[in-house]
Tab-separated table of N, CA and C in Angstrom:
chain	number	residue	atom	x	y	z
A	1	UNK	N	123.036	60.406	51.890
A	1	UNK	CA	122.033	61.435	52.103
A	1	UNK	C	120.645	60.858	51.812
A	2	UNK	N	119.838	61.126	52.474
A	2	UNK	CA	118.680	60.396	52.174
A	2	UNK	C	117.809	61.589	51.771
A	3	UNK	N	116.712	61.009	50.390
A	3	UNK	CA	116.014	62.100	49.985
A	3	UNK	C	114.865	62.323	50.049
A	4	UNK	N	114.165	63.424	50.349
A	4	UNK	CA	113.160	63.973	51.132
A	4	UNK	C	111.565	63.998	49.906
A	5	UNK	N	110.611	63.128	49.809
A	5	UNK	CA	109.524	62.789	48.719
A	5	UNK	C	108.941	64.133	48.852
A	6	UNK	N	107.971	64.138	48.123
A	6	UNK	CA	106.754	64.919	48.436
A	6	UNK	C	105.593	64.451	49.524
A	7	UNK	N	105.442	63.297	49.663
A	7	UNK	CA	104.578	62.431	49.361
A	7	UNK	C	105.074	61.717	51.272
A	8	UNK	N	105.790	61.890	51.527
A	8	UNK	CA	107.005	61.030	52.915
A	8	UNK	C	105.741	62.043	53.779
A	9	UNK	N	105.794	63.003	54.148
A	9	UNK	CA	104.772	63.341	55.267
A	9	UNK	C	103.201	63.016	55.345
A	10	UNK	N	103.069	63.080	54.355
A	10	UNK	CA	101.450	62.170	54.456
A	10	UNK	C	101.447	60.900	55.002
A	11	UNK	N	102.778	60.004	54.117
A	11	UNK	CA	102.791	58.427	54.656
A	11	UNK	C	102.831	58.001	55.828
A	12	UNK	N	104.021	59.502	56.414
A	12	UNK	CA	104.461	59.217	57.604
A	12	UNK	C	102.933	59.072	58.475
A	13	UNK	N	101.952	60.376	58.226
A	13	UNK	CA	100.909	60.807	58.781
A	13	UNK	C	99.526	59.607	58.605
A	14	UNK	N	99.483	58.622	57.876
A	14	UNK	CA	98.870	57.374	57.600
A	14	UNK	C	99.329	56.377	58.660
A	15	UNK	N	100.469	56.141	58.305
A	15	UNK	CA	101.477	55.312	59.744
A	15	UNK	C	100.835	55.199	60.861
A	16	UNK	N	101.418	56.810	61.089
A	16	UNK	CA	101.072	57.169	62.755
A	16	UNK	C	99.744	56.749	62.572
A	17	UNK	N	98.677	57.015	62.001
A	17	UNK	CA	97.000	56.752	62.099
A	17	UNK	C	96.763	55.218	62.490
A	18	UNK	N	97.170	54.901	61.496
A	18	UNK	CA	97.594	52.894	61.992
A	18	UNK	C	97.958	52.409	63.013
A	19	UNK	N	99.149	53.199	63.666
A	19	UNK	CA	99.404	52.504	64.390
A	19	UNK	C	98.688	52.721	65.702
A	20	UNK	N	97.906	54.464	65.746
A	20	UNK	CA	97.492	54.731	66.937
A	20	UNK	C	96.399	54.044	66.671
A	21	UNK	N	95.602	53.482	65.606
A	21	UNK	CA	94.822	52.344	65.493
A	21	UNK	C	94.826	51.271	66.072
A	22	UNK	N	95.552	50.850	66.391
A	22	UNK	CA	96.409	48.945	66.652
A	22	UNK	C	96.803	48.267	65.489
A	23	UNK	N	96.729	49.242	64.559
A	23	UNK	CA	97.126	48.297	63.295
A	23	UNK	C	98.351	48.805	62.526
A	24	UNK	N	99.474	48.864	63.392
A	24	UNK	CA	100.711	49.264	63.383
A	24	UNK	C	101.783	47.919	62.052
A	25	UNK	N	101.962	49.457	60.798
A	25	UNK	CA	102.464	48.494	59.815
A	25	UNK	C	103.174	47.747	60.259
A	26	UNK	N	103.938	46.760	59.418
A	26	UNK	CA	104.736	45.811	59.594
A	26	UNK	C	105.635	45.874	58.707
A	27	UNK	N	106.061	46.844	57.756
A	27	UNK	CA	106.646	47.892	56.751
A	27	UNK	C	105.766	48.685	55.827
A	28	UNK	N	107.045	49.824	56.054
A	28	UNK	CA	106.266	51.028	54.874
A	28	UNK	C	107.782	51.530	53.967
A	29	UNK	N	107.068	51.714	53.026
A	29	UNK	CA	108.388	52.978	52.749
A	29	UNK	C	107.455	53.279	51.319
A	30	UNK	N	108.334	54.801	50.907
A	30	UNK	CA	108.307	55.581	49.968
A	30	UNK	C	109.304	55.506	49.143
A	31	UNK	N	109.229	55.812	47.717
A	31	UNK	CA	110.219	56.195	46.391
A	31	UNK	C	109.565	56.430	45.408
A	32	UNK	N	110.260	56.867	44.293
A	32	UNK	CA	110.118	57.566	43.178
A	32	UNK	C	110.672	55.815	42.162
A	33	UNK	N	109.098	55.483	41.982
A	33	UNK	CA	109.429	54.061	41.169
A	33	UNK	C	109.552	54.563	39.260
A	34	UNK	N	109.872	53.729	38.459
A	34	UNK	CA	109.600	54.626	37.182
A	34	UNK	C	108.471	53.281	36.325
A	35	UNK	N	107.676	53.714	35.397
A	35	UNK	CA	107.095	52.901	34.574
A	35	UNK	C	107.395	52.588	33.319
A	36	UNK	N	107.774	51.109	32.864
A	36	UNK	CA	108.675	50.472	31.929
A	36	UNK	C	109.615	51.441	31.681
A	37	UNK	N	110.689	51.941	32.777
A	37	UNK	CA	111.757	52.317	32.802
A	37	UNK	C	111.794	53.814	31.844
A	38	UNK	N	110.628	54.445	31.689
A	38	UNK	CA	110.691	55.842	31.121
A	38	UNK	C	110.033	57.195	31.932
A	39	UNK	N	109.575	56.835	32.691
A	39	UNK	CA	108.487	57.914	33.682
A	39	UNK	C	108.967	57.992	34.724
A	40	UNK	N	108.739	58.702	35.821
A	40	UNK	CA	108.715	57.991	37.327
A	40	UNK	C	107.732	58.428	37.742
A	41	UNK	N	107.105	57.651	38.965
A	41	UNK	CA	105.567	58.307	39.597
A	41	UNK	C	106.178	57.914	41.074
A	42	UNK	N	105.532	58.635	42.427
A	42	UNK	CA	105.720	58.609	43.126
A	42	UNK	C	104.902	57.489	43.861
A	43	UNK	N	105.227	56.822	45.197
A	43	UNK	CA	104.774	55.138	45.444
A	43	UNK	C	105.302	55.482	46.884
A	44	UNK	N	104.320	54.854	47.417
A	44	UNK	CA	103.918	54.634	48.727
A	44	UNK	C	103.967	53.281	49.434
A	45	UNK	N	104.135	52.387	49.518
A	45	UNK	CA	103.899	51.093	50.358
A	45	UNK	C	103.989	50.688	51.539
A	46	UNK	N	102.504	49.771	52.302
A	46	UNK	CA	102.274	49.907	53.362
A	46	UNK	C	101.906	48.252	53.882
A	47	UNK	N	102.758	47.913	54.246
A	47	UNK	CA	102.684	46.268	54.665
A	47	UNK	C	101.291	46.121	55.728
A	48	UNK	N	100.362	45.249	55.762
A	48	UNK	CA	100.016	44.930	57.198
A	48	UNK	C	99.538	43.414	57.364
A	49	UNK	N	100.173	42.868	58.661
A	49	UNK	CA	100.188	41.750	58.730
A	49	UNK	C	99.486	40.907	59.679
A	50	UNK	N	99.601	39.827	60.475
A	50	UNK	CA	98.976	39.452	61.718
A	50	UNK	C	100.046	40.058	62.975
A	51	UNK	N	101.817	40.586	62.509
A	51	UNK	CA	101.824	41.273	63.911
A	51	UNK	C	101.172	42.797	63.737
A	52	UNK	N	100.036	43.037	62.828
A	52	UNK	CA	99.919	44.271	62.660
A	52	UNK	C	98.545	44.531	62.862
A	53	UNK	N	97.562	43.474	63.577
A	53	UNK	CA	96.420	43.347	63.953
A	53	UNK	C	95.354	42.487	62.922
A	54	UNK	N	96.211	42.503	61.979
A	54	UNK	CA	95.348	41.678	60.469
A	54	UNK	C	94.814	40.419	60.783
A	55	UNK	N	94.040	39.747	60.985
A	55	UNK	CA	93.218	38.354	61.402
A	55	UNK	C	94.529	37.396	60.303
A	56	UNK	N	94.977	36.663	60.846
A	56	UNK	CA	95.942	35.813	60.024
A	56	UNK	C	94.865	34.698	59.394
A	57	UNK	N	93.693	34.093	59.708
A	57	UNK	CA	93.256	33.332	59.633
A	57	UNK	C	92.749	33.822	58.102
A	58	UNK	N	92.301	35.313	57.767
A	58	UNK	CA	91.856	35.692	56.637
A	58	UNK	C	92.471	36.284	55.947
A	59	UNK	N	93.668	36.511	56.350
A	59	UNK	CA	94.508	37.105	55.667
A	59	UNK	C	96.008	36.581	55.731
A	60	UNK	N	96.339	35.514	55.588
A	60	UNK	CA	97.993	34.402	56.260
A	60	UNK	C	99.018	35.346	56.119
A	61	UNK	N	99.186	36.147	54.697
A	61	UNK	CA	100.637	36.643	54.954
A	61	UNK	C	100.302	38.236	54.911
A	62	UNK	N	99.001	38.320	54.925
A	62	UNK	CA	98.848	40.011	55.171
A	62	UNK	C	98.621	40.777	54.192
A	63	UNK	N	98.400	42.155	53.870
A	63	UNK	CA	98.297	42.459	52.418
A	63	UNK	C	99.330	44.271	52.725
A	64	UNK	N	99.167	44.662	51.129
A	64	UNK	CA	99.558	45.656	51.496
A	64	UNK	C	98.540	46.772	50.894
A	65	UNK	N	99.088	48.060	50.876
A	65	UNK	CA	98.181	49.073	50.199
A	65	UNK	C	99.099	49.952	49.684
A	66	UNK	N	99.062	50.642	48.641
A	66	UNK	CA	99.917	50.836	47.500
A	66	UNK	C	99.710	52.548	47.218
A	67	UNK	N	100.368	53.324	47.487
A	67	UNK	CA	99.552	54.974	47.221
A	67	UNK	C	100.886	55.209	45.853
A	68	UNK	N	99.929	56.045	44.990
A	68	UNK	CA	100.806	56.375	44.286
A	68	UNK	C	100.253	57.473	43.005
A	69	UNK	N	101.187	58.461	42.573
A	69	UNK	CA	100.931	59.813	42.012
A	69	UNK	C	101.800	59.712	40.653
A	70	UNK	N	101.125	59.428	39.824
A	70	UNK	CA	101.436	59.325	38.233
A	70	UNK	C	101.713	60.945	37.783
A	71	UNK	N	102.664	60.847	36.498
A	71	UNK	CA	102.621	62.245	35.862
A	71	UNK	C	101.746	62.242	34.921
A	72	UNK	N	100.929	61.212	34.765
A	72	UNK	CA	100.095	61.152	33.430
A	72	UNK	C	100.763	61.467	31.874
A	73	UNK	N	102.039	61.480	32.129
A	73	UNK	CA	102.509	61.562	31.067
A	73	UNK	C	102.146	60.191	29.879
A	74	UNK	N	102.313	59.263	30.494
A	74	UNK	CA	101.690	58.026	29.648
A	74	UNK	C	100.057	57.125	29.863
A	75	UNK	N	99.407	58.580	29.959
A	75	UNK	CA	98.200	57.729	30.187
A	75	UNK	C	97.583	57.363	28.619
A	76	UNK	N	98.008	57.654	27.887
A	76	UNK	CA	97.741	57.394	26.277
A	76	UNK	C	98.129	56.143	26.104
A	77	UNK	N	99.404	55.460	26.857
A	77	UNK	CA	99.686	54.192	26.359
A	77	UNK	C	99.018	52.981	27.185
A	78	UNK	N	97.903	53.594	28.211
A	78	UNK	CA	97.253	52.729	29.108
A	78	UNK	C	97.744	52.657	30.296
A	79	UNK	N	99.226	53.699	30.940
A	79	UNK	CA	99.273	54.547	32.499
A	79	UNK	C	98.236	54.800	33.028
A	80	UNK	N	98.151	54.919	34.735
A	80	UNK	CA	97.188	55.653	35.300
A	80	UNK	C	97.340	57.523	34.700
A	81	UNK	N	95.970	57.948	35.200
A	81	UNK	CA	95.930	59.205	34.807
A	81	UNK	C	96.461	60.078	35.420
A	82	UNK	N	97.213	61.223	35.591
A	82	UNK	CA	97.191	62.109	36.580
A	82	UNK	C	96.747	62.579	37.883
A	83	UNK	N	98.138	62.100	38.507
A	83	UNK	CA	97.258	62.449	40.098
A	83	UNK	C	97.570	60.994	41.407
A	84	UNK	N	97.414	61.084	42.270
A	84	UNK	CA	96.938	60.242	43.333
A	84	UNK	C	95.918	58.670	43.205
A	85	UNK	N	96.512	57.966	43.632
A	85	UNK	CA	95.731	56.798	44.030
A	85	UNK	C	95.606	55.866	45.275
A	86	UNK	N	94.719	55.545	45.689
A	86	UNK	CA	95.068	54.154	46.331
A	86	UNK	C	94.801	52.597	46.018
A	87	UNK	N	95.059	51.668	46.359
A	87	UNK	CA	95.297	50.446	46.008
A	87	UNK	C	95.212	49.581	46.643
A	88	UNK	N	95.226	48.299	47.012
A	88	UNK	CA	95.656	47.433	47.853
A	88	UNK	C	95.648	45.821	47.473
A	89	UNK	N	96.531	45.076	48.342
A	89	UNK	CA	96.842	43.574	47.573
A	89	UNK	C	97.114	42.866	48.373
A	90	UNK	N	96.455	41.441	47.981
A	90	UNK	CA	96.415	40.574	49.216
A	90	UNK	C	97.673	39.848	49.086
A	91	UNK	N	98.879	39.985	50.415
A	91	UNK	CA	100.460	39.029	49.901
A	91	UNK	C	99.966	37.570	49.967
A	92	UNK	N	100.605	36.763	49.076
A	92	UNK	CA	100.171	35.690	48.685
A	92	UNK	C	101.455	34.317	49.139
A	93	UNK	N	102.359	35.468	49.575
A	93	UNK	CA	103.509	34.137	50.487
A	93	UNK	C	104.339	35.178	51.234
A	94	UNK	N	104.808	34.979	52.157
A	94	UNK	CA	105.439	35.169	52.697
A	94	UNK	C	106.746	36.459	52.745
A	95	UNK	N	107.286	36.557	51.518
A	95	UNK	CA	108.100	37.057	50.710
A	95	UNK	C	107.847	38.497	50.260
A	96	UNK	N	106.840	38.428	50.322
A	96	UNK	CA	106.012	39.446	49.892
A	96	UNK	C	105.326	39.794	48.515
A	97	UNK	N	105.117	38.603	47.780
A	97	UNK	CA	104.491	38.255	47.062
A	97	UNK	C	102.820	38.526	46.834
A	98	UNK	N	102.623	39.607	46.037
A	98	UNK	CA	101.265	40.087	45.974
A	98	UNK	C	100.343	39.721	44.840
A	99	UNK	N	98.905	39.714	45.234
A	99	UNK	CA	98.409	39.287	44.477
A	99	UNK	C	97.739	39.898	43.821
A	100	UNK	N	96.755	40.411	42.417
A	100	UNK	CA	96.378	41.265	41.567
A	100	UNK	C	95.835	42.774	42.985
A	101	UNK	N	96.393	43.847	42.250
A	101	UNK	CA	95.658	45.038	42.906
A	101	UNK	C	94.025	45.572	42.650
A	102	UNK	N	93.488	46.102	43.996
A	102	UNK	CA	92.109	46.203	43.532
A	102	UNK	C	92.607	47.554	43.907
A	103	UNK	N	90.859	48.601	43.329
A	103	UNK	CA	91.199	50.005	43.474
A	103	UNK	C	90.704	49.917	45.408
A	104	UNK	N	90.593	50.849	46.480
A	104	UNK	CA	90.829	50.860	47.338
A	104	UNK	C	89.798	51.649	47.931
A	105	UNK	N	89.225	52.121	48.572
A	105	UNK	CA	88.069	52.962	48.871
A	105	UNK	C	88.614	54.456	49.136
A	106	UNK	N	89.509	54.666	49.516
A	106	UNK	CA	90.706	55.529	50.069
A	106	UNK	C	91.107	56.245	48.979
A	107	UNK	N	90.540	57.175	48.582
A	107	UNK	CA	90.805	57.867	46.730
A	107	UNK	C	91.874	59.223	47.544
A	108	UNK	N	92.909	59.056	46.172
A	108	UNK	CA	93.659	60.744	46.437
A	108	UNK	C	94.137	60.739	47.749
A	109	UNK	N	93.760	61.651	47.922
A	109	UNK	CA	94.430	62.178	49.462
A	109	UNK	C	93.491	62.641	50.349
A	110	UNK	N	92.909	61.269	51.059
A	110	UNK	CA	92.040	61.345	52.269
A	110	UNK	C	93.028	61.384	53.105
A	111	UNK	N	91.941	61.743	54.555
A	111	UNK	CA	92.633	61.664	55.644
A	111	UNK	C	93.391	60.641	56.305
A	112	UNK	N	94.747	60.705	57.211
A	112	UNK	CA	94.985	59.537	57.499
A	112	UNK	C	93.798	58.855	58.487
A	113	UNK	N	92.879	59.146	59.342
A	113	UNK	CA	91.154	58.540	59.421
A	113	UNK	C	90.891	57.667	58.968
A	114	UNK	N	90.555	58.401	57.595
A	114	UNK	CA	89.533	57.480	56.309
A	114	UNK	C	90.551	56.337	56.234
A	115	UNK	N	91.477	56.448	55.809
A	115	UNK	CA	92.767	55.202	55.646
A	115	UNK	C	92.406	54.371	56.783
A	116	UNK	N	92.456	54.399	57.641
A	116	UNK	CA	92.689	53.216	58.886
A	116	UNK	C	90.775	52.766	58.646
A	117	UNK	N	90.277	53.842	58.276
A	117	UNK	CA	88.508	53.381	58.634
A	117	UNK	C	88.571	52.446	57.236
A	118	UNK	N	89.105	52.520	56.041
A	118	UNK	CA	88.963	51.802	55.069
A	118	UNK	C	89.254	50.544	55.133
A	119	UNK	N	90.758	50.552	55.795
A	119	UNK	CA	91.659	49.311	56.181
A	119	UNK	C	90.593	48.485	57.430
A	120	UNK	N	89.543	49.347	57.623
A	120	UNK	CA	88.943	48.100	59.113
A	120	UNK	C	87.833	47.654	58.084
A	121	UNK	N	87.319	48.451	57.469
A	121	UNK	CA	85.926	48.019	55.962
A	121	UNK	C	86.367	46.871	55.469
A	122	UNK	N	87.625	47.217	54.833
A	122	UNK	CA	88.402	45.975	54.032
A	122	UNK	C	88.631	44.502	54.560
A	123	UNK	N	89.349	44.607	55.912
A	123	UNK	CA	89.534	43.447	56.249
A	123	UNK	C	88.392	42.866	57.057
A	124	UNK	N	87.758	43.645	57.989
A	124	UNK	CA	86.022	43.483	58.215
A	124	UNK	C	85.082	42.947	57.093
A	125	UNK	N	85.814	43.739	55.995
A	125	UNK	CA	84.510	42.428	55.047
A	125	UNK	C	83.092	43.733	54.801
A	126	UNK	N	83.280	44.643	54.887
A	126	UNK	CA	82.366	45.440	55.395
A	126	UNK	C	82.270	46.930	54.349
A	127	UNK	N	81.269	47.557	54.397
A	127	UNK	CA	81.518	48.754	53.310
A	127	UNK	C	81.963	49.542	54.651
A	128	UNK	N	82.828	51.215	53.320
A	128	UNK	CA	82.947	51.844	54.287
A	128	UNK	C	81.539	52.801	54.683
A	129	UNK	N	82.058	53.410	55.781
A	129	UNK	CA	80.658	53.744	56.635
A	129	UNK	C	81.100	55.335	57.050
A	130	UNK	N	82.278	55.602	56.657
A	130	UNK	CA	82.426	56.936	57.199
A	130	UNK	C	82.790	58.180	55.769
A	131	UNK	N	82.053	59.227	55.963
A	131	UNK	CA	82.436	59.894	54.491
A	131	UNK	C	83.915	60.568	54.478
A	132	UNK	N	84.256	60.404	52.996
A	132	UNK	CA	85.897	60.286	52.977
A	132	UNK	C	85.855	61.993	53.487
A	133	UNK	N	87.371	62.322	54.240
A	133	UNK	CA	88.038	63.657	53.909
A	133	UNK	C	89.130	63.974	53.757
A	134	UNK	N	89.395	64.633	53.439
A	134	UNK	CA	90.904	64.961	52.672
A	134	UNK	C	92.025	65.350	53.862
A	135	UNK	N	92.872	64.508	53.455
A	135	UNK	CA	93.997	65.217	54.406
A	135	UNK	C	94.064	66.795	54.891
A	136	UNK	N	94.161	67.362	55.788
A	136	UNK	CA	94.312	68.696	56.002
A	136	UNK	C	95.258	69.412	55.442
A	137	UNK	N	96.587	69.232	55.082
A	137	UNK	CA	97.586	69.344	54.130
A	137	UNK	C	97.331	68.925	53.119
A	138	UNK	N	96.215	68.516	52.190
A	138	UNK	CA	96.148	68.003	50.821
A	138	UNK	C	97.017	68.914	49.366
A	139	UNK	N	96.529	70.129	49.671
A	139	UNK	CA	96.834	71.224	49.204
A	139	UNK	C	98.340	71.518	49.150
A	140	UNK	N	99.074	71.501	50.385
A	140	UNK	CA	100.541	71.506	50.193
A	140	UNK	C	101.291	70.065	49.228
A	141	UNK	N	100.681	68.542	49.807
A	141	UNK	CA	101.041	67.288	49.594
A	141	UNK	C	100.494	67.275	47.862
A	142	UNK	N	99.342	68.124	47.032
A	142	UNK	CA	99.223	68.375	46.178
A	142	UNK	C	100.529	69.269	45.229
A	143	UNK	N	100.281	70.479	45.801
A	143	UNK	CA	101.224	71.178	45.299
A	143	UNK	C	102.956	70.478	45.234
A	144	UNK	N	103.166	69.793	46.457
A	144	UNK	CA	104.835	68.903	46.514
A	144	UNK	C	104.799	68.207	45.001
A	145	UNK	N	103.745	67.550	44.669
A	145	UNK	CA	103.444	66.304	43.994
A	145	UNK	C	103.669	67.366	42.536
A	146	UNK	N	103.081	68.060	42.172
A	146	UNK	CA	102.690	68.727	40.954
A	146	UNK	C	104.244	68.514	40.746
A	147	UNK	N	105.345	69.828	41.916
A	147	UNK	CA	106.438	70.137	41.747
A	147	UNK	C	107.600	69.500	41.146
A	148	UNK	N	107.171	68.186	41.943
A	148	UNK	CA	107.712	66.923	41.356
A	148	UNK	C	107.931	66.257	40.451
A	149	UNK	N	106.553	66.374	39.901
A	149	UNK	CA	106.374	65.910	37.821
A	149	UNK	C	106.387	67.054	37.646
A	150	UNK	N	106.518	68.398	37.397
A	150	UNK	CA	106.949	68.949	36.399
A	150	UNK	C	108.825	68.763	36.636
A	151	UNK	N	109.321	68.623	37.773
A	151	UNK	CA	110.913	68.307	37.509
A	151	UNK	C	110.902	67.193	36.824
A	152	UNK	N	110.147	66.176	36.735
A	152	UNK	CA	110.005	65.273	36.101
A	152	UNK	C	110.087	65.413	34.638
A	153	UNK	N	109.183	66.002	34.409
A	153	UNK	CA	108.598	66.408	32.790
A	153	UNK	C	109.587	66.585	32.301
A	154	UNK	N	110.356	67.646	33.009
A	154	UNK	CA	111.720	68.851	31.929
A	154	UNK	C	113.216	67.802	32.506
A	155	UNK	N	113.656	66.569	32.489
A	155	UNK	CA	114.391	65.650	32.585
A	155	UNK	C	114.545	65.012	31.168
């Protein structure tokens, strides 16, 4: 049975943005990762490579971008805080080997838009140029997320 995120229709909805971009991942997927094996936060990952429009010359094995929704339950021990992020990391072989994460221009839950306009800033070399907006579903993809860490919490 395969299980249904909070978080899986937005990604899906980023995807599609990419790819109707030309910059069609080269893997994605979603899960419920946990931190030093006591939490779980929800995680997003989004491969893109040179078959994915990425200039290979500046980027050889591609990078990825990393979304992900903490319960803030351990932000006392130096966790992210509560809530949504984005991320991204340059792969450093082949394997998929990444290299330190930077924060991402792409905060929370922008549109899938802003995502692909960030991803052209980024690898362009370039600031972004368009003002962020929020997914149109933020509000539901919010509310999924809450639902989630509090099942979380009471575990």
């Amino acid at each position: 049975m395969t299980r249904t995120l909070p978080h899986d229709p937005y990604i899906t909805a980023v995807c599609e943005a990419l790819t109707a971009a030309g910059l069609t991942p080269a893997d994605a997927f979603t899960d419920d990762s946990d931190t030093s094996g006591s939490h779980n936060y929800l995680r997003a990952v989004i491969t893109l490579d040179d078959s994915s429009g990425i200039p290979a010359r500046r980027w050889p094995h591609g990078l990825i971008l990393i979304w992900e929704w903490h319960t803030g339950i351990e932000a006392a021990d130096g966790e992210p805080e509560r809530g949504p992020s984005w991320e991204w990391a340059r792969l450093v072989d082949p394997h998929g080997q990444c290299g330190e994460r930077e924060a991402f221009t792409a905060l929370g839950y922008p549109s899938p838009g802003y995502v692909v306009e960030s991803v052209r800033a980024l690898v362009e070399r370039r600031n972004q140029s368009v003002p962020a907006e929020r997914w149109e579903r933020h509000v539901e993809l919010d509310a999924g997320c809450e639902a989630w860490g509090a099942a979380e919490a009471s575990v």
